[in-house]
XYZ file of C-alpha atoms in Angstrom:
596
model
C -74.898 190.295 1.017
C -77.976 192.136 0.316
C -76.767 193.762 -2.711
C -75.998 189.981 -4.416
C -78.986 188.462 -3.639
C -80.705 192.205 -5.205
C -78.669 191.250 -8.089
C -79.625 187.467 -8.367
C -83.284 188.701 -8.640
C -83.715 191.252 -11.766
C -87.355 191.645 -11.252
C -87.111 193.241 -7.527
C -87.938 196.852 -7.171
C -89.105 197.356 -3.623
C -88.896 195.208 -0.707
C -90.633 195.515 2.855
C -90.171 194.157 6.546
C -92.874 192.424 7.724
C -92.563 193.773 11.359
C -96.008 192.906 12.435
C -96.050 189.083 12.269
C -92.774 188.965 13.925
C -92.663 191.653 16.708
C -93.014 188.860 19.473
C -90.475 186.817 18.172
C -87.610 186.549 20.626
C -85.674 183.977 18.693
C -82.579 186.295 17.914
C -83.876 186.447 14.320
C -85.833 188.774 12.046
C -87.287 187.315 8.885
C -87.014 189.542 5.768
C -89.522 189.262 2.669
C -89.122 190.195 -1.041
C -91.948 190.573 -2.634
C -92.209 191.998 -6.547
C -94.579 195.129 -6.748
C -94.134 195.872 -10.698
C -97.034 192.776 -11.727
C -98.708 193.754 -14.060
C -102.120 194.039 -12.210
C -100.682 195.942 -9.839
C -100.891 193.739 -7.157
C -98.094 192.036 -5.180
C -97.386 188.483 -5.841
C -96.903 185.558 -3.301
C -93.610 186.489 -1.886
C -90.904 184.774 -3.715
C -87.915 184.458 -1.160
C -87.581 183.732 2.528
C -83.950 184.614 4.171
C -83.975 184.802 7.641
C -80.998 187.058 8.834
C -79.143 186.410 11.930
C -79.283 189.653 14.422
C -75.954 190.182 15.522
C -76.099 190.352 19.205
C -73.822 191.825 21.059
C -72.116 188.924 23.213
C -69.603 190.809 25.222
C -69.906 190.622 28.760
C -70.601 193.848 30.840
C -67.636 195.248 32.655
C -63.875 195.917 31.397
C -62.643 192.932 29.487
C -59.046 194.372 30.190
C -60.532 194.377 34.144
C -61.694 190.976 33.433
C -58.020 189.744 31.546
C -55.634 191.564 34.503
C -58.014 189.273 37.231
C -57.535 186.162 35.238
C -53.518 186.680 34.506
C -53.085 187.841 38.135
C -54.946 185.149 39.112
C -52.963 182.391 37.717
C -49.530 184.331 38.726
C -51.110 183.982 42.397
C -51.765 180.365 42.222
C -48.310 179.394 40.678
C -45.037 181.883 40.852
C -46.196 184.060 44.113
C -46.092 180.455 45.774
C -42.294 180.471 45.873
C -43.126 182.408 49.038
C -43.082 179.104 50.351
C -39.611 178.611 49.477
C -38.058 182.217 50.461
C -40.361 181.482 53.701
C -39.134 178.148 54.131
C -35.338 180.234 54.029
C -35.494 182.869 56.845
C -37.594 180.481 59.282
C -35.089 178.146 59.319
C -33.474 180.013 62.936
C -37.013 179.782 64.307
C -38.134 176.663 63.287
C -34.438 174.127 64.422
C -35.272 174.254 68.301
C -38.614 172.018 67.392
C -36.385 170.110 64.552
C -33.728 169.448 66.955
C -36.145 168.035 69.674
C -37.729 165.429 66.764
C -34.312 164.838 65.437
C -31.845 165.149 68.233
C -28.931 166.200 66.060
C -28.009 169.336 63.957
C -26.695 166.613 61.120
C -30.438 165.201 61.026
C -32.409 168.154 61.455
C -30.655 169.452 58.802
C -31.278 166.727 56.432
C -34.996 166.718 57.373
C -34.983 170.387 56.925
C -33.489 169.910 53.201
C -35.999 166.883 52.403
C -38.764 169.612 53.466
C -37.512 172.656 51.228
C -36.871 170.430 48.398
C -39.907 168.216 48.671
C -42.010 170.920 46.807
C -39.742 171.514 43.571
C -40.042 167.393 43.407
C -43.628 168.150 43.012
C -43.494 170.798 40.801
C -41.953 168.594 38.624
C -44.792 165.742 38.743
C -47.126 168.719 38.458
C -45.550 169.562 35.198
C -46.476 166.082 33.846
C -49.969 165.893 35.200
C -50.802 168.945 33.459
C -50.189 167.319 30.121
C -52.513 164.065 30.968
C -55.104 167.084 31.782
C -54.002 169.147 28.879
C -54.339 166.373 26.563
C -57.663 165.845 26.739
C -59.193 169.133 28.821
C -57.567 172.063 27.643
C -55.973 174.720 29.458
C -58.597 175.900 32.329
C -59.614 172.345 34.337
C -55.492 171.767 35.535
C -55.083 175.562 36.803
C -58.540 174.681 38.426
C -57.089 171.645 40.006
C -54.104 172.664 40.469
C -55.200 175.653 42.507
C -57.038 173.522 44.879
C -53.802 171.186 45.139
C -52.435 174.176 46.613
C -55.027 174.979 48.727
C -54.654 171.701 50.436
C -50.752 171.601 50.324
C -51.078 174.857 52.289
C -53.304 173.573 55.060
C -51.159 170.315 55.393
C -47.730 172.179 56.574
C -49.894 174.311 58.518
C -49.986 171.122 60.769
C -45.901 170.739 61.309
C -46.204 171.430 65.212
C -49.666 170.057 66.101
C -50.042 166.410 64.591
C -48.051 162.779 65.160
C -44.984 163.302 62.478
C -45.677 166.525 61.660
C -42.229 167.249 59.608
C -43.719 164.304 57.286
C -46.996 165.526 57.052
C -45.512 169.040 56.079
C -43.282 167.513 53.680
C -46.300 165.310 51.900
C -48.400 168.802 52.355
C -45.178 170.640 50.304
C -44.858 168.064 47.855
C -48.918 168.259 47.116
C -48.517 172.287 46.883
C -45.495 171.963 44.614
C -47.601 169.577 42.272
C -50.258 172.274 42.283
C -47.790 174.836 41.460
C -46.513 172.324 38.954
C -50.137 172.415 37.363
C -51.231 175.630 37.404
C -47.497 176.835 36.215
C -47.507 174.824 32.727
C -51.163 175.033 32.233
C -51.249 178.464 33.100
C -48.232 180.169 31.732
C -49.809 178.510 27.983
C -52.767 179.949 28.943
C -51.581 183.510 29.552
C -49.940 183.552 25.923
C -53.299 182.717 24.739
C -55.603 185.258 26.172
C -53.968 188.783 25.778
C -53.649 190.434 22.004
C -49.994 189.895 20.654
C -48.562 193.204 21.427
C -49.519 192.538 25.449
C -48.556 188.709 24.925
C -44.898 189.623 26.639
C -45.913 191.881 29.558
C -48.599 189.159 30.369
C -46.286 186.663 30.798
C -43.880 189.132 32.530
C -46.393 189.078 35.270
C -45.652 185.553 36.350
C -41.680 186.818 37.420
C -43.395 189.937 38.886
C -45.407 187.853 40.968
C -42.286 185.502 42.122
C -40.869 188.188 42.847
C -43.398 189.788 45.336
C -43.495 185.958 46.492
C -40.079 186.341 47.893
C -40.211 189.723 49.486
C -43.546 188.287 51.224
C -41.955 185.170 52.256
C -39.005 187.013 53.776
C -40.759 189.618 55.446
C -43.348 187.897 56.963
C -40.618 185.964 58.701
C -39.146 188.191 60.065
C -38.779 188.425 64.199
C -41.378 191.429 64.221
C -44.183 189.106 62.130
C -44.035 185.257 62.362
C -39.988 184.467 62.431
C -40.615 183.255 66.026
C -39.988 179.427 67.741
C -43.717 180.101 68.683
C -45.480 181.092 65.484
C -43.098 180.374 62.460
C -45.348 177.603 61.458
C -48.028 179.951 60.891
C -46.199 182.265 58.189
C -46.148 178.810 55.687
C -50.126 179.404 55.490
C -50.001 183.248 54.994
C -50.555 182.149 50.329
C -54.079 181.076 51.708
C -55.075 184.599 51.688
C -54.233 185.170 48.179
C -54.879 181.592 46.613
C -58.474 181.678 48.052
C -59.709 184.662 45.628
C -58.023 183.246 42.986
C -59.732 179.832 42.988
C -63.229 182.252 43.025
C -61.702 183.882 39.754
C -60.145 181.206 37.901
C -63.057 179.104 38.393
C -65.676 181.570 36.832
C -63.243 182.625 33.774
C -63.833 180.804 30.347
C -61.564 178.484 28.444
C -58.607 179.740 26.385
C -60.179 181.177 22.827
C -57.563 179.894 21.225
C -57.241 176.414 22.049
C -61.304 176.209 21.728
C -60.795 177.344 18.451
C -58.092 174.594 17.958
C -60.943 172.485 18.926
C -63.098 173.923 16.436
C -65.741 175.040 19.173
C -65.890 178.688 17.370
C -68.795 180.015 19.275
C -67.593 179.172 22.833
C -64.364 180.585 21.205
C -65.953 184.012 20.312
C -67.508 184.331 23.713
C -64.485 183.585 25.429
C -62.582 186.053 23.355
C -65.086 188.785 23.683
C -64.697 187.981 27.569
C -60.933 188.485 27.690
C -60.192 191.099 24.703
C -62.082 194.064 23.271
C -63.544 194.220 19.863
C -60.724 195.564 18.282
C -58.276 193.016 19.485
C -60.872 189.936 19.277
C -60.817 190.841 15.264
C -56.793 191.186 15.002
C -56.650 187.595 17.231
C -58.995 185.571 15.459
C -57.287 186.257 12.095
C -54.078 185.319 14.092
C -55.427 182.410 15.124
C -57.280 181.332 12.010
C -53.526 181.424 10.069
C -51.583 179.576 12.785
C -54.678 176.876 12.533
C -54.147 176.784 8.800
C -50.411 176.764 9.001
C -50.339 173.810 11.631
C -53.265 171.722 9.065
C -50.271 172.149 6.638
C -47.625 170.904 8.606
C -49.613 167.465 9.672
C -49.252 165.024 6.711
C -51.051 161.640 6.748
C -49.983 158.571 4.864
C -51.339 157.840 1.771
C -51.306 154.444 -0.095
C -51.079 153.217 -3.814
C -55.587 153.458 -3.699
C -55.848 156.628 -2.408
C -56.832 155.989 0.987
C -55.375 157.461 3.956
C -53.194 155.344 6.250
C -54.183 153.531 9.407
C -53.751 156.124 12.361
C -52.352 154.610 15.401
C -54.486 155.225 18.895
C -54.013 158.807 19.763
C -52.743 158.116 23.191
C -50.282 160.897 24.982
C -47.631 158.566 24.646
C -47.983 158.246 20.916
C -48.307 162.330 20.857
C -45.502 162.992 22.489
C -42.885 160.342 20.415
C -44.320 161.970 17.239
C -44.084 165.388 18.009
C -40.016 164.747 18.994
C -39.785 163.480 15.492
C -40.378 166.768 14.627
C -37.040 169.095 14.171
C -38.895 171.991 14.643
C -40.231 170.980 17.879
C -37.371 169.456 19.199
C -35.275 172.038 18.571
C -37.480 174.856 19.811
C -37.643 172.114 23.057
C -34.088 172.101 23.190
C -33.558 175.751 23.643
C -36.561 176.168 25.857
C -34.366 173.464 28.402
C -31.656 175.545 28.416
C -33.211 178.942 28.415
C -35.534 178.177 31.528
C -33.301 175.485 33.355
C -30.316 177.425 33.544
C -31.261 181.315 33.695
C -29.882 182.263 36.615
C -28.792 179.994 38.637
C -28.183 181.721 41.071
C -31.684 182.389 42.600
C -31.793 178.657 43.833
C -28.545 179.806 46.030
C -30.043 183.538 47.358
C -33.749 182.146 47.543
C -33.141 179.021 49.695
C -30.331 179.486 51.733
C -29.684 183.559 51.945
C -30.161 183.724 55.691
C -27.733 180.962 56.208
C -25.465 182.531 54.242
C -25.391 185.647 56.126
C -25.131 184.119 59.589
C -22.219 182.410 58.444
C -20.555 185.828 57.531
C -21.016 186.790 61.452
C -24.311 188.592 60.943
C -27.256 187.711 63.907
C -30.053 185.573 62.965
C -32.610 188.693 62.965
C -30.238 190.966 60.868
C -29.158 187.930 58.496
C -33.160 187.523 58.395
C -33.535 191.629 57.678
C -30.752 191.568 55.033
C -32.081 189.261 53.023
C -35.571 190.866 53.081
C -34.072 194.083 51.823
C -32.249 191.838 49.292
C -35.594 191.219 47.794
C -36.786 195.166 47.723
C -35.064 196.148 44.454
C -35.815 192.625 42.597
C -39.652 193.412 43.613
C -39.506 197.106 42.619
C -37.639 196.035 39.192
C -40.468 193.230 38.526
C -43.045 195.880 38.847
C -41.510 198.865 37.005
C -40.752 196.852 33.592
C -43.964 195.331 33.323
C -44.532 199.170 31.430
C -42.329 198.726 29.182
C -41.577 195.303 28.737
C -42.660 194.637 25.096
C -40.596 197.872 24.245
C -37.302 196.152 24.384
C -36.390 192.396 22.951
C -36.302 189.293 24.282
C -32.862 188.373 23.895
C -31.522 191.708 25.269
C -33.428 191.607 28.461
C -32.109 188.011 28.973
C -28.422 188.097 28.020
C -27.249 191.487 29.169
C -28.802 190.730 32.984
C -27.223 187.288 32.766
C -23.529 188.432 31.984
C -23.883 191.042 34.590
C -24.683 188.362 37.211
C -21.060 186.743 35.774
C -19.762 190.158 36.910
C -21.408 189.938 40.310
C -20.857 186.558 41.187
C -17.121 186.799 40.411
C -16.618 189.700 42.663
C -18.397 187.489 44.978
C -15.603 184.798 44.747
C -12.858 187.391 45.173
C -14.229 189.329 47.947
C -14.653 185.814 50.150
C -11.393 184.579 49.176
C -9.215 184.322 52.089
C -6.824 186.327 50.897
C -9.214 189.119 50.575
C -12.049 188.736 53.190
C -9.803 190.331 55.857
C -9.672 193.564 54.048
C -13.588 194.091 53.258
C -16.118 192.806 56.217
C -18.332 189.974 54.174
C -21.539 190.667 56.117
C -21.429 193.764 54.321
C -20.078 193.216 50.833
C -21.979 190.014 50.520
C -25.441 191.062 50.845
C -25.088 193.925 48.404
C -23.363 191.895 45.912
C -26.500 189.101 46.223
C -28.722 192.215 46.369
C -27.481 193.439 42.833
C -27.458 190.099 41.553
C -31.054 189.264 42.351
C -32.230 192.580 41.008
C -30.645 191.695 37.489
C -32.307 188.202 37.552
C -35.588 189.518 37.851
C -34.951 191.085 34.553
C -33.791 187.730 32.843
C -36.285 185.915 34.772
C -39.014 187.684 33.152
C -38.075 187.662 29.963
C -37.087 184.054 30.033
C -40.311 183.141 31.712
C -41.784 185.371 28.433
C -39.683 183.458 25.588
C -40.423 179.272 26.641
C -44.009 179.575 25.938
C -43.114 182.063 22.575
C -40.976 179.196 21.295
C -43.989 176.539 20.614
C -47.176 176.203 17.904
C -50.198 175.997 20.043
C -50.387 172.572 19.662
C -47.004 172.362 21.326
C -47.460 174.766 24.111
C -48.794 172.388 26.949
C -46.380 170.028 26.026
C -43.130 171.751 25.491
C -43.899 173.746 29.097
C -44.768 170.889 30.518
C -41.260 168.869 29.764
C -39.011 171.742 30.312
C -41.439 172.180 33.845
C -39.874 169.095 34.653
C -36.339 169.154 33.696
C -36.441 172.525 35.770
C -37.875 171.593 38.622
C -36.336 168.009 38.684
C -32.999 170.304 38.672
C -33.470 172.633 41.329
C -34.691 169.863 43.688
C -31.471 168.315 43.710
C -30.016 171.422 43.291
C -31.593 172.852 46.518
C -31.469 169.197 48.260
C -27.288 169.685 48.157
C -26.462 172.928 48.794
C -27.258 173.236 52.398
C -24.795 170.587 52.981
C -22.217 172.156 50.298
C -22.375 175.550 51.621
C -21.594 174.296 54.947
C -18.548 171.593 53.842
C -16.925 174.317 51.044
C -18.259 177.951 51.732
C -19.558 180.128 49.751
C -16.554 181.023 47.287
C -16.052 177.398 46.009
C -19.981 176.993 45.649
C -19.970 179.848 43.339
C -17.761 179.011 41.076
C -19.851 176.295 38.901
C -22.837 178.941 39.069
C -20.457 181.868 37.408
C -19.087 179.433 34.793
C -22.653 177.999 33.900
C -24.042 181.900 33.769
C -21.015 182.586 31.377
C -22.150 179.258 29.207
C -25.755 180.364 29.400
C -24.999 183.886 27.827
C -22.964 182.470 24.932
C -25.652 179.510 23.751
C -28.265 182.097 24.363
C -26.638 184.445 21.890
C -26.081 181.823 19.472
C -28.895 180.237 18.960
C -31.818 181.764 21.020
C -34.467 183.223 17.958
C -36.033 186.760 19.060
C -39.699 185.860 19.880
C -41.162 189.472 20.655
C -43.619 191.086 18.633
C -43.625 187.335 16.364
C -46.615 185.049 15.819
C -45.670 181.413 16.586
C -45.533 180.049 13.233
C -43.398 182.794 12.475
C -40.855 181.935 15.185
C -41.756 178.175 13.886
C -40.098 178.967 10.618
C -36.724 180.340 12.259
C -35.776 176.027 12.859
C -35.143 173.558 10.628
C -37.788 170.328 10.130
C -34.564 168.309 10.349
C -33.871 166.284 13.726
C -30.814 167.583 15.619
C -27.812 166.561 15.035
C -28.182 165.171 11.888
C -25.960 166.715 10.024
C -23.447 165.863 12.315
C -24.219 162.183 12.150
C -23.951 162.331 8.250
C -20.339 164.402 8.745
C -19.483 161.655 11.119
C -20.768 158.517 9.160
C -18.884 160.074 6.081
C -15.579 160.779 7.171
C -15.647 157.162 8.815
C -16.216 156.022 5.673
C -13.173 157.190 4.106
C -10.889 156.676 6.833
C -11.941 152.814 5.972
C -11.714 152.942 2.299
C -8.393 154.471 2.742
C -7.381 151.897 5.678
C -8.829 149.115 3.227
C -6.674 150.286 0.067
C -3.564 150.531 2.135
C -3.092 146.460 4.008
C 0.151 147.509 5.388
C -0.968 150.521 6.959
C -3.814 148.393 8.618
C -1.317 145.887 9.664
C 0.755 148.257 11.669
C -2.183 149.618 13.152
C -3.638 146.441 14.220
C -0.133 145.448 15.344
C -0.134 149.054 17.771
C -3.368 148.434 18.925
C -2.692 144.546 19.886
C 0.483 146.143 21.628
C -0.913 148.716 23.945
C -4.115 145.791 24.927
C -1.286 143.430 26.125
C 0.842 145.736 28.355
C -2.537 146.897 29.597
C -3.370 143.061 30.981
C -0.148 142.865 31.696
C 0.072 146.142 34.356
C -3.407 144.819 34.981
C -2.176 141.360 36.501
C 0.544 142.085 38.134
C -1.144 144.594 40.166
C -3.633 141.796 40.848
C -0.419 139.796 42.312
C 1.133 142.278 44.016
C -2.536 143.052 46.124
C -2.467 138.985 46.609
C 0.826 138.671 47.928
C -0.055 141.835 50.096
């Protein structure tokens, strides 16, 4: 810079600072002075230029910033995927915890139904949490619903701490569960689109990877502080629902005192607060390599956002930019509804069958002749190698791709859960006890969903343009969620009416389905910059080349029906045929229930 304005003054032969009148100035700025020394009297003229030149300061925090990014991702993880230590918690106290159902509800048949209406009252609210975070989103960016939507946990916590010692305390519980799983709800769609904006893109996967890592150590906690030796007593099982207080507290403290996503305050074109929160979360190295990143993904989504013009020039009358209006035009969009599509299928359906081991595990293994304290025991060491497999690939998760780590785990499972179906058969369970074959076949199968989990948990928020991340989460948050709380809601009830072989079955054949579509159509997302994952689908809406197949072949089906009036006589004379015996069967089985 110095060296064009040296060349935009031909005259200049020296220059000087003039330190002195500006050693007390404490405005971040020095001021620099030109002055031309070769007059011809020798003395210096009036200077002739005044730049003032911006010091750069140094805005980086003190400390770590990769200190400062593992608090904030851990953080987050804590206040959303470790809670589903509320639903592995929810599974092993169920022995404990039926002697006070059955004294509110008097019956097994309704204690049990209360007791589903209670486990399944938090994915409900997961799934309103999911939407809330895009009313948030829309207008508040990424930080204020993980904010709220860690103290929404906080309360939900403290309300089912309350089951035993208030009037209806199952439906205070239940409204407490619902209000955590809306927190959860929050914090997971806000925060999982936060975590793929903070880290550099070669940590983007093994920062999201955290969020199955911490689900995972959710479960282990939930099952082992159940257990008869901890809280899994009739006397204190109400108090192991509140143990996520101890971890959710700190994390508030965190969360609240980290900045806003860089990247969506860039979006917002806020660039300074965007620097500083950058230079918070990512070293100088990275902060270059991410702004550039960010800067082209800006520049590529300007691109893709066309307005109207008219026959003068002037641009089109926008409509109110209400969420409702966002979210119809952005499924307009092929390349957002398609990359919506998979996402729905990818996080929906990967592996299904956590809902089944998760929830009802303990159940399971009572009904296989194992004691409620070892049924309670097996299922905690169920959880060991899914927690120790969690940890270990965070290392190398970003070494291996996407699709690999989801599809290979996934038909493996199909492997598992099959045996599973043969070894409970009746013609087999005589041969091999089940309380021993079952648990290590659920064990295996758990440990290879922790692998798919993560890397599905990685891929849905790869899939979207920042623009699209909230959103896109958000909706396949709720078809999720909406899922597994019917999902969970039944199969209490189904395990007990059909056993565990049948029950299996639809989970085995969706896993096989789920490998397949994955294969197909599933992009690889590691290593790849959203708009370059962007370009992988087409800007056409789904399914319309179908519809065009469709509406052509119909087309000439009728211009060859049309050219050929004998042909369409006959079929008009079948069709007229089969609607009159129809009415005909249809009547007299109407008189013969009459004359019954």
């Amino acid at each position: 810079m110095f060296a064009l304005l040296t060349r935009g003054i031909p005259s200049l032969k020296k220059h000087r600072y003039l330190k002195e009148k500006y050693q007390n100035s404490s405005d971040g700025y020095e001021s620099l002075l030109l002055e031309d020394l070769n007059s011809e009297d020798g003395k210096p003229k009036p200077p002739d230029v005044h730049i003032r030149m911006p010091r750069i300061v140094n805005t980086c925090p003190p400390g770590s910033s990769s200190l400062r990014l593992a608090l904030v991702v851990l953080s987050i993880g804590a206040a959303s995927h470790f809670l589903l230590f509320l639903d592995s918690v929810v599974d092993n106290l169920l022995p404990a915890a039926m002697p006070f159902f059955l004294s509110v509800y008097e019956t097994k048949e309704n204690a049990n139904h209360a007791w589903e209406m209670l486990v399944s009252s938090r994915i409900y609210g997961l799934a309103i949490g999911c939407f809330i975070a895009v009313l948030l989103s829309h207008r508040h960016g990424r930080k204020l619903p993980v904010v709220v939507g860690t103290i929404l946990d906080v309360i939900g916590v403290i309300l089912t701490l309350l089951i035993t010692y208030v009037p209806h305390g199952v439906t205070v519980a239940t409204i407490g569960r619902l209000i955590n799983g809306i927190g959860q709800g929050m914090v997971q769609t806000a925060g999982s689109v936060m975590l793929s904006e903070l880290p550099p893109l070669n940590k983007r996967g093994t920062v999201l990877a955290t969020l199955t890592m911490w689900a995972c150590m959710g479960e282990l906690g939930g099952m082992t502080i159940s257990l008869d030796d901890f809280f899994g007593t009739p006397e204190l099982w109400q108090w192991a629902m509140g143990f996520p207080l101890l971890v959710l507290l700190p994390a508030l403290y965190i969360i609240c005192h980290a900045p806003e996503s860089p990247r969506y305050l860039f979006l917002e074109n806020r660039e300074n607060e965007a620097r500083k929160a950058m230079s918070y979360y990512q070293s100088p190295a990275d902060c270059k390599q991410s702004i550039e990143e960010i800067l082209i993904e800006k520049q590529y989504t300007l691109q893709m956002v066309k307005e109207k013009i008219d026959e003068n020039g002037n641009s089109s009358k926008k409509e109110k930019d209400t969420l409702w209006n966002t979210i119809i035009e952005r499924l307009k969009d092929g390349k957002f509804t398609r990359a919506l599509l998979i996402a729905l299928f990818v996080q929906t359906f990967v592996h299904l069958d956590d809902w089944l081991w998760i929830s009802y595990s303990t159940q399971i293994f009572e009904n296989f002749g194992l004691s409620s304290g070892k049924a309670q025991t097996a299922s905690l060491i169920m959880s060991l190698p899914q927690a120790v497999i969690s940890v270990a690939l965070l290392g190398c998760f970003d070494n291996f791709d996407r699709r690999t780590l989801l599809i290979v785990p996934t038909i493996l499972s199909v492997i598992f859960g099959f045996l599973a179906i043969v070894f409970s058969s009746p013609g087999l369970s005589s041969l091999v006890p089940l309380f021993v074959i079952i648990p290590i076949l659920a064990t295996f199968d758990l440990s290879v969903a922790a692998i798919s989990g993560e890397s599905a948990y990685a891929i849905v928020p790869e899939l979207f343009l920042a623009n699209d991340k909230v959103l896109g989460s958000a909706i396949v948050g709720i078809v999720q969620n909406g899922f597994g709380g019917v999902l969970t809601n039944c199969l209490l009830t189904a395990l007990t009416n059909h056993g565990i072989s049948n029950v299996l079955v639809p989970f085995v054949a969706m896993n096989t389905i789920y490998a397949a579509v994955t294969y197909k159509w599933l992009p690889e997302t590691n290593g790849k910059t959203p708009q370059e994952i962007s370009r992988h689908f087409s800007p056409e809406f789904p399914g319309t080349d179908f519809y065009l197949y469709v509406k052509h072949k119909c087309s000439n089906i009728a211009a060859y029906l049309t050219a050929k009036p004998v042909l369409l006589n006959v079929i008009s004379f079948i069709v007229q045929l089969v609607g009159c015996i129809f009415l005909l069967d249809f009547g007299v089985s109407i008189f013969k229930k009459i004359g019954a």
